[in-house]
Structure formats: structure tokens, C-alpha cells
GROMACS .gro file of C-alpha atoms in nm:
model
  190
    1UNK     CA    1   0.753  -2.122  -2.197
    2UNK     CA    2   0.462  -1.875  -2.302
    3UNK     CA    3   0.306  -1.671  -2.008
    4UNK     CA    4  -0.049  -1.750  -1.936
    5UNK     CA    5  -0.348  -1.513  -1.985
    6UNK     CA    6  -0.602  -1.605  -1.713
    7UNK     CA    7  -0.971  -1.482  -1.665
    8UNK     CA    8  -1.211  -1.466  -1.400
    9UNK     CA    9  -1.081  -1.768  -1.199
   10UNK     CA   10  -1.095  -1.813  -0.848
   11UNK     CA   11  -0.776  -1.939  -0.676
   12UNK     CA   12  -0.830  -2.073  -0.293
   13UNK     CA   13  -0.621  -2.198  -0.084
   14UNK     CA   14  -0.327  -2.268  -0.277
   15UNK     CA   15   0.040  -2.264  -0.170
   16UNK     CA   16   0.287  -2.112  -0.423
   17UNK     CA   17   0.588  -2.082  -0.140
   18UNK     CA   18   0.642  -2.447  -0.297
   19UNK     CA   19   0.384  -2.486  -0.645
   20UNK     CA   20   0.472  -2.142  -0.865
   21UNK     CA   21   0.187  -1.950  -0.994
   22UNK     CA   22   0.268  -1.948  -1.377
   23UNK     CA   23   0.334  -1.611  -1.518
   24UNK     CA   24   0.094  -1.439  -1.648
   25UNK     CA   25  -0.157  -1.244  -1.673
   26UNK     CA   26  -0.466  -1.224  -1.446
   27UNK     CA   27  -0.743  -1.043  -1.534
   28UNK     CA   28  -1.072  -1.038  -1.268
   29UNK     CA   29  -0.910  -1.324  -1.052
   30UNK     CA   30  -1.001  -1.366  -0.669
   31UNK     CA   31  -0.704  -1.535  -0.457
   32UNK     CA   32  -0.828  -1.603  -0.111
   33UNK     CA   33  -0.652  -1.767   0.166
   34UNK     CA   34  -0.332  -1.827  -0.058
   35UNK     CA   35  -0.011  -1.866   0.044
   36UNK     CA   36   0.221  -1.656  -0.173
   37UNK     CA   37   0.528  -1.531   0.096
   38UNK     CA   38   0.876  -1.509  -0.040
   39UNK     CA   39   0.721  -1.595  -0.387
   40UNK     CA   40   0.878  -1.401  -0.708
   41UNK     CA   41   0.625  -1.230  -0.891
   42UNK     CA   42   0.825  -1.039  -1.102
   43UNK     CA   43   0.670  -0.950  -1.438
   44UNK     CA   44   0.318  -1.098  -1.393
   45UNK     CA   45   0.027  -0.873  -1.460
   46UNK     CA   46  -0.266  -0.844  -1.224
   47UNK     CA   47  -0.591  -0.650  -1.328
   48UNK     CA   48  -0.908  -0.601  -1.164
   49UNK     CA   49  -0.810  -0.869  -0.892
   50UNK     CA   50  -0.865  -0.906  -0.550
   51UNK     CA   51  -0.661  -1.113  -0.286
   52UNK     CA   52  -0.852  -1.216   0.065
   53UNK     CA   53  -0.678  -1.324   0.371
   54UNK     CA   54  -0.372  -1.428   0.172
   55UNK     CA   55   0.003  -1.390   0.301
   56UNK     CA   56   0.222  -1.233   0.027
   57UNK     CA   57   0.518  -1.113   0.280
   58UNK     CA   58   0.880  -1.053   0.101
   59UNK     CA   59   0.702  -1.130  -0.214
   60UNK     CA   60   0.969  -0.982  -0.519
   61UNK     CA   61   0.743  -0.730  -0.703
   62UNK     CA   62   1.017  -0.612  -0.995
   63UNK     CA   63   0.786  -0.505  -1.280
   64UNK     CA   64   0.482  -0.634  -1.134
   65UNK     CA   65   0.150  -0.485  -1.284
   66UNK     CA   66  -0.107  -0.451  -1.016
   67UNK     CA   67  -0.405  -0.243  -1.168
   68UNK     CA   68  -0.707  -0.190  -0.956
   69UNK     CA   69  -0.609  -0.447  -0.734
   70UNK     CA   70  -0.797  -0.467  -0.367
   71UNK     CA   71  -0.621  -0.663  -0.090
   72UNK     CA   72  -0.850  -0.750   0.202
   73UNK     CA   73  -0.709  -0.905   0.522
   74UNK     CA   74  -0.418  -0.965   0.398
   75UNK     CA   75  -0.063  -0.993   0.525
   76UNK     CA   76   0.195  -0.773   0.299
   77UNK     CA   77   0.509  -0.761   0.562
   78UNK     CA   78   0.848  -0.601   0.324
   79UNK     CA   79   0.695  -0.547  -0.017
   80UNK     CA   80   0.880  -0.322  -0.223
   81UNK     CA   81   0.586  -0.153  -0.402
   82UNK     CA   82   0.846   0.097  -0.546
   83UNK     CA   83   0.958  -0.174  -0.793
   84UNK     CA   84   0.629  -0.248  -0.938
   85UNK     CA   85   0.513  -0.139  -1.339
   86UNK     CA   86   0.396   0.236  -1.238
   87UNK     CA   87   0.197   0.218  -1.565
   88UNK     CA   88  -0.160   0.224  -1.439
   89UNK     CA   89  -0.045   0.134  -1.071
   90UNK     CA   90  -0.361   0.115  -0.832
   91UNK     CA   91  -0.452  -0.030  -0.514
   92UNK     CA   92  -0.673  -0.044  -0.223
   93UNK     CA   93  -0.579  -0.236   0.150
   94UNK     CA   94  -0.846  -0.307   0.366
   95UNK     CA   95  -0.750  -0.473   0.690
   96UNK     CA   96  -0.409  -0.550   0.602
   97UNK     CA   97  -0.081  -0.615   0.779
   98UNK     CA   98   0.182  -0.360   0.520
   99UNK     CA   99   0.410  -0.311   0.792
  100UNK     CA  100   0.787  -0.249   0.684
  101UNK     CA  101   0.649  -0.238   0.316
  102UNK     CA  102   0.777   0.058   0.073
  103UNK     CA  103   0.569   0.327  -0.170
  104UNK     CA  104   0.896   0.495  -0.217
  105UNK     CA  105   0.831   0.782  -0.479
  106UNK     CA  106   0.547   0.586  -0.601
  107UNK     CA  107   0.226   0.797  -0.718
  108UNK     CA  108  -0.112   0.614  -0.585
  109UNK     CA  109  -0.317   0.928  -0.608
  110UNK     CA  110  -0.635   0.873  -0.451
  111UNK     CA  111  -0.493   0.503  -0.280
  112UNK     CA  112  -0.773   0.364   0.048
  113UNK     CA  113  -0.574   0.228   0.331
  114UNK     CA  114  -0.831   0.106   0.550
  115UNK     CA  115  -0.745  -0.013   0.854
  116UNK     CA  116  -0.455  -0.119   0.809
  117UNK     CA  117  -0.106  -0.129   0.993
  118UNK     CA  118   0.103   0.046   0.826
  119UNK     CA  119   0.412   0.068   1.102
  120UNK     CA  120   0.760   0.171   0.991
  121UNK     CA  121   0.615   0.172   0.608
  122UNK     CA  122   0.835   0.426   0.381
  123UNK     CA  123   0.658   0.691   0.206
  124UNK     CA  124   0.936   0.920   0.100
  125UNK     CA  125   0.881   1.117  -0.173
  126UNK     CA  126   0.578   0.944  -0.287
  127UNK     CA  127   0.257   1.123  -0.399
  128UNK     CA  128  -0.031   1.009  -0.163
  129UNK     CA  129  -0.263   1.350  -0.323
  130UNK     CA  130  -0.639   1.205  -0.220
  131UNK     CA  131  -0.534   0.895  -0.055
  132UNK     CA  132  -0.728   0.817   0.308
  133UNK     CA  133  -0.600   0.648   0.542
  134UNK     CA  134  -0.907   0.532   0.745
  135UNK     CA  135  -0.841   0.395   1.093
  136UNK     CA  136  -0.426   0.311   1.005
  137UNK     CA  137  -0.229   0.297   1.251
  138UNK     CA  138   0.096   0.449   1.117
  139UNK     CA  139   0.369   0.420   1.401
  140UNK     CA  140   0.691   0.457   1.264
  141UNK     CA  141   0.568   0.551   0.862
  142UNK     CA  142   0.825   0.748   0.745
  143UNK     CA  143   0.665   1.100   0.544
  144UNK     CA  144   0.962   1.285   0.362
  145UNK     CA  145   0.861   1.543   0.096
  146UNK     CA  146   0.532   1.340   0.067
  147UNK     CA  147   0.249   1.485  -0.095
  148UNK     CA  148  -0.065   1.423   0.093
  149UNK     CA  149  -0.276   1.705  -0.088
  150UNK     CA  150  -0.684   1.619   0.034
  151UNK     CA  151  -0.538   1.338   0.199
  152UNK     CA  152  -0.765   1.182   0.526
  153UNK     CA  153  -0.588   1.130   0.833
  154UNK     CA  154  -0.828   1.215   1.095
  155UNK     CA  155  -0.935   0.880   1.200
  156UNK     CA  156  -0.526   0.763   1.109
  157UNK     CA  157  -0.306   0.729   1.450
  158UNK     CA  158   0.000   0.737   1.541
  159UNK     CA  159   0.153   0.908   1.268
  160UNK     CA  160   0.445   1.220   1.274
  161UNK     CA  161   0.419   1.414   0.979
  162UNK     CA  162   0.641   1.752   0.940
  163UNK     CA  163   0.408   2.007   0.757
  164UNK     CA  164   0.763   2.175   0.676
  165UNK     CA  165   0.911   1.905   0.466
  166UNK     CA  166   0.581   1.742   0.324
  167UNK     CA  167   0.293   1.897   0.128
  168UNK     CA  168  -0.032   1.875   0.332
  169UNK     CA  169  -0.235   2.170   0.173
  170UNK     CA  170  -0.638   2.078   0.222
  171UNK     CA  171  -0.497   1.723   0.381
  172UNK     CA  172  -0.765   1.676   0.680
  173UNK     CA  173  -0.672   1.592   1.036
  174UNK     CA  174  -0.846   1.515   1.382
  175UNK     CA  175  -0.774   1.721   1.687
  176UNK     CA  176  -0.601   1.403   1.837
  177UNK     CA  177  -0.382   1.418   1.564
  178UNK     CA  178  -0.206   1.754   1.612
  179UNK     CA  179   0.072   1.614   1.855
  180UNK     CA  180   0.197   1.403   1.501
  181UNK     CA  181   0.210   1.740   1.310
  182UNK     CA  182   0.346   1.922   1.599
  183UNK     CA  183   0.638   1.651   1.724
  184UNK     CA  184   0.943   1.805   1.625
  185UNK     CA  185   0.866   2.170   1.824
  186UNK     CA  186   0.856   1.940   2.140
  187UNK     CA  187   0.572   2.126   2.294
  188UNK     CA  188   0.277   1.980   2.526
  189UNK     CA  189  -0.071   1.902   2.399
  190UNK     CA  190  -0.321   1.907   2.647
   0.00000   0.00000   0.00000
């Protein structure tokens, strides 16, 4: 069976936990309140899409293109964003549910998380240089020689980042946020 190459279609409220989406390519495609949890989309190429309210939880994302892709209100519990096509790998989250979800060594310079929950997500190793993370609510994000060069945290909560094992130079943070850079000397913050 020959993959599809789709363009500009809109896609609403389809399930494809049961009906596959065939594999493809889709190029400036809109997917909004869709139903895609647990649903292999290994290989398929997305470009210059945009997904709204739609549930892609423990979705398989093993060479997965996503290229300028923007996920609004959107539930992304588990993805492994790690295993996606790095070639020309970009994103941007707007009110979205990514908790548990991975960017393991993954470079997103420049990436918008906008509030978003980002709880427990893995960001080891990844390179986050520019990224903003506007009103996330990172409890439990894991940052292990990340690089957050000019990243935006100040309106970000919740999050413990160790300036020693991560590189923050010209990253910007709030006052409220200095008890999340300052965790592991167990001091007081008053």
C-alpha cells in the first residue's frame, strides 16, 4: 500500500483508536477534537499542521516527522518525543496536558510551551537554548545537563533546576523562582 500525500484538509472529530489514519504525509492539515490515544504513528510526516483539543496520549512516535507543528489544548500524556525524525523537528504546545512525556536529548531550540503541564516530563540532556516556558507548571520535570541558554522561566512554576549540572547562561527567572534553582543547598527563602 502507497502512503498518502495529503494537503490542507481539515480532520474533526474523528476516532483513529479504532479507524487508522493512513500513512502519510500531511502537509497544512488541522485535526481538532480527534481522538488519536494509543494510535501508532510511526513514520508519518506532519508539516505545517496544527492539532486542537485532540487526545494523542501513548501515541508511538518512532520516526515521526513533526515540522512546525502547533498543538493547542491538547492532551499528550507518555509521548516519547525522543523517537521522532530530528530532521527539521519543531513544535509549539499551547494549553496542553505533556505530562510524563519525554524530549530526551532532543534539540527544540527556540520550542513555546505555553501553559502547559509539563509534570514529571524528562528533559535530560536535551537542548531547550531559547525555548519559553510561559505559565508551565513543571513539578517533577526532570533538567539533567539541559541547555536552557535565553530560556524563559519566570512566569514557569514549580520547577528545580541545578545551575551546576545544567547550562542556564542568560536563561531568565522570576524572584519566586529562586527556591527551584536553590533546592539542593536546602536553605530558606523568605
Amino acid at each position: 500500500m502507497k502512503d498518502v500525500f495529503t494537503e490542507n484538509e481539515t480532520f474533526a472529530g474523528a476516532d483513529y483508536r479504532t479507524a487508522t489514519l493512513p500513512k502519510g504525509e500531511y502537509e497544512g492539515c488541522s485535526f481538532t477534537d480527534c481522538q488519536f490515544s494509543g494510535a501508532d504513528l510511526s513514520g508519518y510526516l506532519f508539516r505545517d499542521c496544527s492539532f486542537e483539543n485532540c487526545d494523542l496520549s501513548n501515541c508511538k512516535l518512532v520516526k515521526t516527522t513533526l515540522s512546525n507543528v502547533q498543538f493547542n489544548g491538547c492532551k499528550l500524556l507518555g509521548l516519547q518525543f525522543n523517537n521522532c525524525n530530528d530532521f527539521l523537528l519543531s513544535f509549539r504546545f499551547t494549553n496542553c496536558q505533556l505530562n510524563f512525556s519525554s524530549f530526551y536529548q532532543l534539540k527544540v531550540h527556540g520550542t513555546h510551551f505555553i501553559n502547559c503541564n509539563l509534570q514529571e516530563v524528562d528533559f535530560v540532556s536535551a537542548e531547550l537554548k531559547d525555548a519559553s516556558f510561559d505559565g508551565c507548571r513543571l513539578n517533577g520535570a526532570v533538567f539533567e545537563n539541559t541547555l536552557l541558554e535565553n530560556a524563559d522561566l519566570r512566569t514557569a512554576v514549580h520547577y528545580m533546576i541545578d545551575p551546576e549540572i545544567n547550562r542556564i547562561r542568560h536563561a531568565k527567572f522570576s524572584m519566586d523562582g529562586l527556591p527551584g534553582l536553590l533546592f539542593k543547598y536546602h536553605i530558606e527563602i523568605e
